[in-house]
């Protein structure tokens, strides 16, 4: 029996009071921010605005304390062993670029292999591609099964090639499919690989315990977890973070600069060049502290209920190709209206004030394999309601009727 109260939860978001006529189902792109986050950011700028780490004055010390407290809160949230394992960056994309750049310049050697999957967001493809050719490193791709899941047998086969790095998403941003990451991490570790998990969607769905997972890197973006844009988290094992070559230089990341050379600062600062997104970190900590007032399992059950309602409703709409499986799904449904471009469907939904995304969702290789122009993606959050699910189904039925008339 769920005690989750969706009306109460939704009440924390001013967006819905300001936009009562919109159904927002583009949560995989970015989520709305609760009042607790908006207040934390405003309060910082109104009362405390100063740069961190460098100022001798009290205001700067206060800002530094709040910023570093945010790091502590985030470390506790994902059960990192040590606060220095939390590197602030601008988001999952920045984190993956730092990891790819850092490993290429240190750990990887010509002839090495990296393994990713056919379901990755561009942010977990391009950063590796940028360096592979130049460093003589090969990028292998795990194919998908007919129902668009990662082919676990092929994964096992490709691990036999002994990749140095295995990098995959926790949850597909296109389909919502939840990957068996605990098992995949263990398999990759057994094969001797460094494990990287793109948690941009995963952190939203479940509580993450990085020690339990024993993952080497887990990265995410704040804005997909009720936090502000421009802030993200690169979690890494200390010995690996210490080896990563910094992608950016300047600011607090150095301990000594000469014209001949520079010495880098200790973690976490060596990977945080320039003035960090101070209000972003404070806002993100406010988001997770607020979120922890709610029960994760109850939220998951509620989202599953919305998903089930949506899938049931889809059965009554003719001419749909549904790409997502409802099993092990985090609340994302990608579909197409047969013979119609996803952008046209998304626009017809937009005209009915249902916000969804139509297109390739930064997963062009996935859609190329399927020979599709893209898909329309409905992504649900716990602030969505059963009435909104019904409205979106009506709007989709209406769009199908118009397109197929
Ligand atoms: C699975 C996945 N990885 C990476 C990203 C990139 O996130 P960001 O643009 O916040 O860096 C996204 C964003 O949609 C995503 O869904």
Coordinates of C-alpha atoms and ligand atoms in Angstrom, one line a residue:
X1 CA 0.0 0.0 0.0
X2 CA 1.5 3.3 -1.2
X3 CA 1.5 6.3 1.1
X4 CA 2.9 8.6 -1.6
X5 CA 0.6 11.6 -2.0
X6 CA 1.0 12.9 -5.6
X7 CA -1.1 16.0 -4.9
X8 CA 1.2 17.0 -2.0
X9 CA 4.3 16.2 -4.1
X10 CA 3.1 18.3 -7.1
X11 CA 2.3 21.1 -4.7
X12 CA 6.0 21.6 -4.2
X13 CA 6.4 22.9 -7.8
X14 CA 5.4 26.4 -8.6
X15 CA 5.7 25.6 -12.3
X16 CA 2.4 23.8 -12.2
X17 CA 0.6 26.6 -10.5
X18 CA 1.9 29.0 -13.2
X19 CA 1.1 26.6 -16.1
X20 CA -2.1 24.7 -15.1
X21 CA -3.0 24.2 -18.8
X22 CA 0.2 22.2 -19.6
X23 CA 0.8 18.5 -19.3
X24 CA 4.6 18.1 -19.0
X25 CA 5.8 14.7 -20.1
X26 CA 9.4 15.7 -21.1
X27 CA 10.9 14.8 -17.8
X28 CA 13.8 12.7 -19.3
X29 CA 15.0 16.0 -20.9
X30 CA 14.8 18.0 -17.7
X31 CA 12.7 18.0 -14.6
X32 CA 10.9 20.9 -12.8
X33 CA 12.4 22.3 -9.7
X34 CA 10.7 22.3 -6.3
X35 CA 10.4 25.5 -4.3
X36 CA 13.0 24.3 -1.9
X37 CA 15.6 24.4 -4.8
X38 CA 14.4 27.8 -6.0
X39 CA 14.6 29.2 -2.5
X40 CA 18.1 27.8 -1.8
X41 CA 19.5 29.4 -5.0
X42 CA 17.8 32.8 -4.3
X43 CA 18.9 32.7 -0.7
X44 CA 22.5 32.1 -1.7
X45 CA 22.5 35.1 -4.1
X46 CA 20.6 37.4 -1.7
X47 CA 22.5 36.7 1.5
X48 CA 25.8 35.0 0.7
X49 CA 27.0 35.6 -2.8
X50 CA 30.8 35.3 -2.9
X51 CA 33.4 33.2 -4.6
X52 CA 34.5 30.1 -2.9
X53 CA 37.9 28.9 -1.5
X54 CA 39.9 32.0 -2.4
X55 CA 38.4 34.8 -0.3
X56 CA 39.7 35.7 3.2
X57 CA 36.5 37.5 4.1
X58 CA 33.6 36.0 6.0
X59 CA 31.1 36.0 3.1
X60 CA 33.5 33.9 1.1
X61 CA 34.0 31.6 4.0
X62 CA 30.2 31.2 4.3
X63 CA 29.9 30.5 0.6
X64 CA 32.7 27.9 0.8
X65 CA 31.0 26.2 3.7
X66 CA 27.7 26.0 1.8
X67 CA 29.4 24.7 -1.3
X68 CA 31.4 22.1 0.5
X69 CA 28.3 21.1 2.6
X70 CA 26.6 20.4 -0.8
X71 CA 29.5 18.1 -1.6
X72 CA 29.0 16.3 1.7
X73 CA 25.3 15.9 1.1
X74 CA 25.8 14.5 -2.4
X75 CA 28.5 12.1 -1.1
X76 CA 26.1 10.8 1.5
X77 CA 23.2 10.6 -1.0
X78 CA 25.1 8.1 -3.2
X79 CA 27.0 6.6 -0.3
X80 CA 30.5 7.6 -1.5
X81 CA 33.2 6.6 0.9
X82 CA 34.9 10.0 0.8
X83 CA 33.7 13.5 -0.1
X84 CA 36.7 14.0 -2.4
X85 CA 35.2 11.5 -4.7
X86 CA 32.5 14.0 -5.7
X87 CA 33.7 16.2 -8.5
X88 CA 31.4 19.0 -9.5
X89 CA 31.1 19.5 -13.2
X90 CA 28.4 20.9 -15.6
X91 CA 26.6 17.6 -16.1
X92 CA 26.8 14.0 -17.3
X93 CA 28.3 15.2 -20.7
X94 CA 31.1 17.1 -19.1
X95 CA 31.8 14.2 -16.7
X96 CA 32.0 11.6 -19.5
X97 CA 34.3 14.0 -21.5
X98 CA 36.5 14.3 -18.5
X99 CA 36.7 10.6 -17.9
X100 CA 37.3 9.8 -21.6
X101 CA 40.0 12.5 -21.9
X102 CA 41.6 11.6 -18.6
X103 CA 41.8 7.9 -19.2
X104 CA 43.1 8.3 -22.8
X105 CA 46.0 10.4 -21.6
X106 CA 46.9 8.1 -18.7
X107 CA 45.6 4.6 -18.4
X108 CA 44.8 3.6 -22.0
X109 CA 47.5 2.4 -24.4
X110 CA 47.5 2.0 -28.3
X111 CA 45.8 -1.3 -29.1
X112 CA 43.4 -1.1 -26.1
X113 CA 39.6 -1.5 -26.5
X114 CA 36.7 0.3 -25.0
X115 CA 33.2 -1.2 -24.9
X116 CA 30.0 0.7 -25.0
X117 CA 26.5 -0.3 -26.1
X118 CA 24.2 0.4 -29.0
X119 CA 21.8 2.2 -26.7
X120 CA 24.0 5.0 -25.6
X121 CA 23.3 8.7 -25.5
X122 CA 25.7 10.7 -27.7
X123 CA 27.4 11.9 -24.5
X124 CA 28.6 8.3 -23.9
X125 CA 29.7 7.8 -27.6
X126 CA 31.3 11.0 -28.8
X127 CA 33.7 11.6 -25.9
X128 CA 35.3 8.2 -26.6
X129 CA 35.2 8.6 -30.4
X130 CA 37.0 12.0 -30.1
X131 CA 40.1 10.3 -28.8
X132 CA 40.0 6.7 -30.0
X133 CA 41.5 7.2 -33.4
X134 CA 44.2 9.5 -32.2
X135 CA 45.3 7.1 -29.4
X136 CA 45.0 3.9 -31.5
X137 CA 42.1 2.7 -29.2
X138 CA 39.2 0.6 -30.6
X139 CA 35.6 1.3 -29.7
X140 CA 33.4 -1.9 -29.6
X141 CA 29.6 -1.7 -29.5
X142 CA 27.4 -4.2 -27.7
X143 CA 24.4 -4.8 -30.0
X144 CA 20.7 -5.0 -29.0
X145 CA 18.2 -7.8 -28.9
X146 CA 15.0 -7.7 -31.0
X147 CA 13.1 -6.1 -28.1
X148 CA 15.7 -3.3 -27.8
X149 CA 17.5 -4.5 -24.7
X150 CA 21.2 -4.8 -24.4
X151 CA 22.2 -8.2 -25.8
X152 CA 23.8 -9.7 -22.6
X153 CA 25.2 -12.7 -24.5
X154 CA 27.0 -10.4 -26.9
X155 CA 28.2 -8.3 -23.9
X156 CA 29.8 -11.4 -22.4
X157 CA 31.4 -12.3 -25.8
X158 CA 32.8 -8.8 -26.2
X159 CA 34.2 -8.8 -22.6
X160 CA 36.3 -11.7 -23.7
X161 CA 38.2 -9.2 -25.9
X162 CA 39.3 -7.7 -22.5
X163 CA 38.3 -4.0 -22.9
X164 CA 40.2 -1.6 -20.6
X165 CA 37.0 0.4 -20.2
X166 CA 33.3 -0.6 -20.2
X167 CA 30.9 2.3 -20.3
X168 CA 27.1 2.1 -20.4
X169 CA 24.0 3.9 -19.3
X170 CA 22.0 2.8 -16.3
X171 CA 18.7 3.6 -17.9
X172 CA 18.1 4.3 -21.6
X173 CA 17.0 7.9 -22.1
X174 CA 15.1 6.8 -25.3
X175 CA 13.2 3.7 -24.1
X176 CA 13.3 3.8 -20.3
X177 CA 14.7 0.3 -20.1
X178 CA 16.6 -0.3 -16.9
X179 CA 19.9 -2.2 -17.5
X180 CA 21.0 -4.9 -15.0
X181 CA 23.9 -2.6 -14.0
X182 CA 25.0 -4.5 -10.9
X183 CA 25.5 -7.7 -12.9
X184 CA 27.1 -5.8 -15.8
X185 CA 29.6 -4.0 -13.5
X186 CA 30.6 -7.3 -11.9
X187 CA 31.1 -9.0 -15.2
X188 CA 33.1 -6.1 -16.6
X189 CA 35.3 -6.0 -13.4
X190 CA 35.9 -9.7 -13.7
X191 CA 37.1 -9.1 -17.2
X192 CA 39.5 -6.5 -15.7
X193 CA 37.8 -3.4 -17.1
X194 CA 37.3 0.0 -15.6
X195 CA 33.5 0.5 -15.3
X196 CA 31.8 3.8 -16.2
X197 CA 28.0 4.2 -15.7
X198 CA 26.1 7.0 -17.3
X199 CA 23.6 7.6 -14.5
X200 CA 21.8 10.6 -16.1
X201 CA 18.5 8.8 -16.1
X202 CA 19.4 6.1 -13.4
X203 CA 19.9 8.5 -10.5
X204 CA 16.3 9.8 -11.0
X205 CA 14.7 6.4 -10.8
X206 CA 16.5 4.7 -7.8
X207 CA 18.7 5.3 -4.9
X208 CA 22.3 4.6 -5.9
X209 CA 24.9 3.1 -3.6
X210 CA 28.2 3.5 -5.4
X211 CA 30.0 1.3 -2.8
X212 CA 27.5 -1.5 -3.1
X213 CA 27.7 -1.3 -6.9
X214 CA 31.5 -1.2 -6.7
X215 CA 31.4 0.9 -9.8
X216 CA 34.5 2.9 -10.8
X217 CA 32.7 6.0 -12.2
X218 CA 29.0 7.0 -11.9
X219 CA 28.0 10.3 -13.5
X220 CA 24.8 12.4 -13.5
X221 CA 23.3 15.7 -14.2
X222 CA 21.6 17.8 -11.5
X223 CA 18.8 19.2 -13.8
X224 CA 17.3 15.7 -14.3
X225 CA 17.0 15.2 -10.6
X226 CA 15.0 18.3 -9.6
X227 CA 18.2 20.5 -9.5
X228 CA 19.3 23.4 -11.5
X229 CA 20.9 23.2 -15.0
X230 CA 24.7 23.7 -15.2
X231 CA 25.7 21.4 -12.3
X232 CA 26.5 17.7 -12.4
X233 CA 28.4 15.0 -10.5
X234 CA 31.3 12.9 -11.5
X235 CA 31.8 10.2 -8.8
X236 CA 34.9 8.1 -9.1
X237 CA 37.1 5.8 -7.1
X238 CA 39.9 7.8 -5.6
X239 CA 42.8 6.0 -7.1
X240 CA 41.3 6.5 -10.6
X241 CA 40.4 10.1 -10.0
X242 CA 44.0 10.7 -9.0
X243 CA 45.1 9.3 -12.3
X244 CA 42.8 11.2 -14.5
X245 CA 44.5 14.0 -16.5
X246 CA 42.4 17.1 -16.0
X247 CA 40.6 18.3 -19.1
X248 CA 40.5 21.9 -18.0
X249 CA 43.3 24.0 -16.4
X250 CA 43.2 27.1 -14.2
X251 CA 41.8 28.2 -10.9
X252 CA 41.8 26.0 -7.8
X253 CA 42.9 22.9 -9.7
X254 CA 46.6 23.8 -9.3
X255 CA 48.9 24.0 -6.3
X256 CA 51.8 25.6 -8.2
X257 CA 52.2 27.2 -11.6
X258 CA 55.5 27.9 -13.3
X259 CA 56.0 28.7 -16.9
X260 CA 57.8 25.4 -17.3
X261 CA 55.2 23.3 -15.6
X262 CA 52.3 23.2 -13.1
X263 CA 51.5 21.0 -10.1
X264 CA 47.9 19.9 -9.6
X265 CA 46.0 20.3 -6.4
X266 CA 44.6 17.4 -4.5
X267 CA 41.1 15.9 -5.0
X268 CA 38.5 17.1 -5.6
X269 CA 39.9 20.4 -6.7
X270 CA 42.4 19.1 -9.3
X271 CA 39.4 18.2 -11.5
X272 CA 37.4 21.4 -10.8
X273 CA 39.0 24.2 -12.8
X274 CA 37.7 27.8 -12.6
X275 CA 35.0 29.2 -10.5
X276 CA 32.5 26.4 -9.9
X277 CA 28.8 26.6 -10.2
X278 CA 28.3 27.5 -6.5
X279 CA 24.6 28.2 -6.6
X280 CA 24.1 25.1 -8.7
X281 CA 25.8 22.9 -6.2
X282 CA 23.8 24.4 -3.4
X283 CA 20.6 24.0 -5.5
X284 CA 21.4 20.4 -6.2
X285 CA 22.0 19.6 -2.5
X286 CA 18.7 21.3 -1.8
X287 CA 17.0 19.1 -4.4
X288 CA 18.4 15.8 -2.9
X289 CA 17.7 16.9 0.7
X290 CA 14.1 17.7 -0.3
X291 CA 13.7 14.5 -2.3
X292 CA 14.8 12.4 0.7
X293 CA 11.7 13.4 2.5
X294 CA 9.8 11.0 0.2
X295 CA 10.0 7.3 0.0
X296 CA 11.8 6.1 -3.2
X297 CA 9.9 2.8 -3.4
X298 CA 6.6 4.6 -3.1
X299 CA 7.6 7.0 -5.8
X300 CA 8.7 4.1 -8.0
X301 CA 5.4 2.3 -7.5
X302 CA 3.4 5.4 -8.3
X303 CA 5.4 5.9 -11.5
X304 CA 4.8 2.3 -12.4
X305 CA 1.1 2.8 -11.9
X306 CA 1.1 5.8 -14.3
X307 CA 3.1 3.8 -16.8
X308 CA 0.7 0.9 -16.7
X309 CA -2.2 3.3 -17.1
X310 CA -0.5 4.8 -20.2
X311 CA 0.3 1.4 -21.7
X312 CA -3.2 0.2 -21.2
X313 CA -4.5 3.4 -22.9
X314 CA -2.2 2.9 -25.8
X315 CA -3.8 -0.4 -26.6
X316 CA -7.0 1.5 -27.7
X317 CA -5.1 3.7 -30.2
X318 CA -4.6 2.2 -33.6
X319 CA -1.5 2.4 -35.8
X320 CA 1.2 2.8 -33.1
X321 CA 4.6 1.2 -33.1
X322 CA 5.7 1.1 -29.4
X323 CA 9.5 0.8 -29.1
X324 CA 9.7 0.6 -25.3
X325 CA 9.0 -2.5 -23.3
X326 CA 6.8 -1.9 -20.1
X327 CA 9.0 -4.5 -18.3
X328 CA 11.9 -3.0 -16.3
X329 CA 11.0 0.4 -17.4
X330 CA 11.7 3.6 -15.5
X331 CA 8.7 5.5 -16.8
X332 CA 9.7 6.4 -20.4
X333 CA 7.7 5.3 -23.5
X334 CA 9.0 5.9 -27.0
X335 CA 6.6 5.3 -29.9
X336 CA 5.7 6.1 -33.4
X337 CA 2.5 6.6 -35.3
X338 CA 3.0 4.3 -38.3
X339 CA 4.0 6.2 -41.4
X340 CA 4.2 9.6 -39.7
X341 CA 7.2 11.7 -38.7
X342 CA 7.7 11.9 -34.9
X343 CA 8.2 15.6 -35.1
X344 CA 4.7 16.0 -36.6
X345 CA 3.2 13.9 -33.8
X346 CA 5.1 15.9 -31.2
X347 CA 3.9 19.1 -32.7
X348 CA 0.2 18.0 -32.7
X349 CA 0.6 17.1 -29.0
X350 CA 2.3 20.5 -28.4
X351 CA -0.7 22.2 -29.9
X352 CA -2.8 20.4 -27.3
X353 CA -0.4 21.5 -24.6
X354 CA 1.1 18.1 -24.0
X355 CA 4.9 18.6 -23.9
X356 CA 6.8 15.6 -25.2
X357 CA 9.9 15.2 -27.3
X358 CA 10.0 14.0 -30.9
X359 CA 13.2 13.2 -32.6
X360 CA 16.3 11.1 -32.0
X361 CA 16.9 11.9 -28.4
X362 CA 20.7 12.2 -28.8
X363 CA 20.8 8.5 -29.8
X364 CA 21.2 8.7 -33.5
X365 CA 23.1 5.4 -33.9
X366 CA 20.2 3.6 -32.2
X367 CA 17.6 5.0 -34.6
X368 CA 19.9 4.4 -37.6
X369 CA 20.0 0.7 -36.7
X370 CA 16.3 0.5 -36.7
X371 CA 15.9 2.6 -39.8
X372 CA 13.7 5.1 -38.0
X373 CA 13.7 8.9 -38.2
X374 CA 13.2 8.9 -34.4
X375 CA 10.4 8.5 -32.0
X376 CA 8.0 10.4 -29.8
X377 CA 9.0 10.1 -26.2
X378 CA 6.6 10.4 -23.2
X379 CA 8.6 10.5 -19.9
X380 CA 6.8 10.5 -16.6
X381 CA 7.6 12.0 -13.2
X382 CA 6.0 11.6 -9.8
X383 CA 4.4 15.0 -10.1
X384 CA 2.4 13.8 -13.1
X385 CA -1.1 12.7 -12.4
X386 CA -3.6 10.0 -13.6
X387 CA -5.7 12.9 -15.1
X388 CA -2.6 14.0 -17.1
X389 CA -2.0 10.5 -18.4
X390 CA -5.6 10.3 -19.6
X391 CA -5.2 13.8 -21.2
X392 CA -2.0 12.8 -23.0
X393 CA -3.7 9.6 -24.3
X394 CA -6.7 11.6 -25.6
X395 CA -4.3 14.1 -27.2
X396 CA -2.3 11.3 -28.9
X397 CA -5.5 9.7 -30.2
X398 CA -6.5 13.1 -31.6
X399 CA -3.1 13.5 -33.3
X400 CA -3.4 10.0 -34.8
X401 CA -6.9 10.9 -36.1
X402 CA -5.7 14.1 -37.7
X403 CA -2.6 12.5 -39.3
X404 CA -4.5 9.5 -40.6
X405 CA -7.7 11.2 -41.7
Ligands
LIG1 C1 21.4 8.8 -20.6 C2 21.9 10.2 -20.8 N1 23.2 10.5 -20.8 C3 23.7 11.7 -20.9 C4 22.9 12.8 -21.0 C5 23.5 14.1 -21.1 O1 23.1 15.0 -20.0 P1 23.5 16.5 -20.0 O2 23.0 17.1 -21.3 O3 22.7 17.0 -18.8 O4 25.0 16.6 -19.8 C6 21.5 12.6 -21.0 C7 20.6 13.7 -21.2 O5 19.5 13.6 -21.8 C8 21.0 11.3 -20.9 O6 19.7 11.1 -20.9

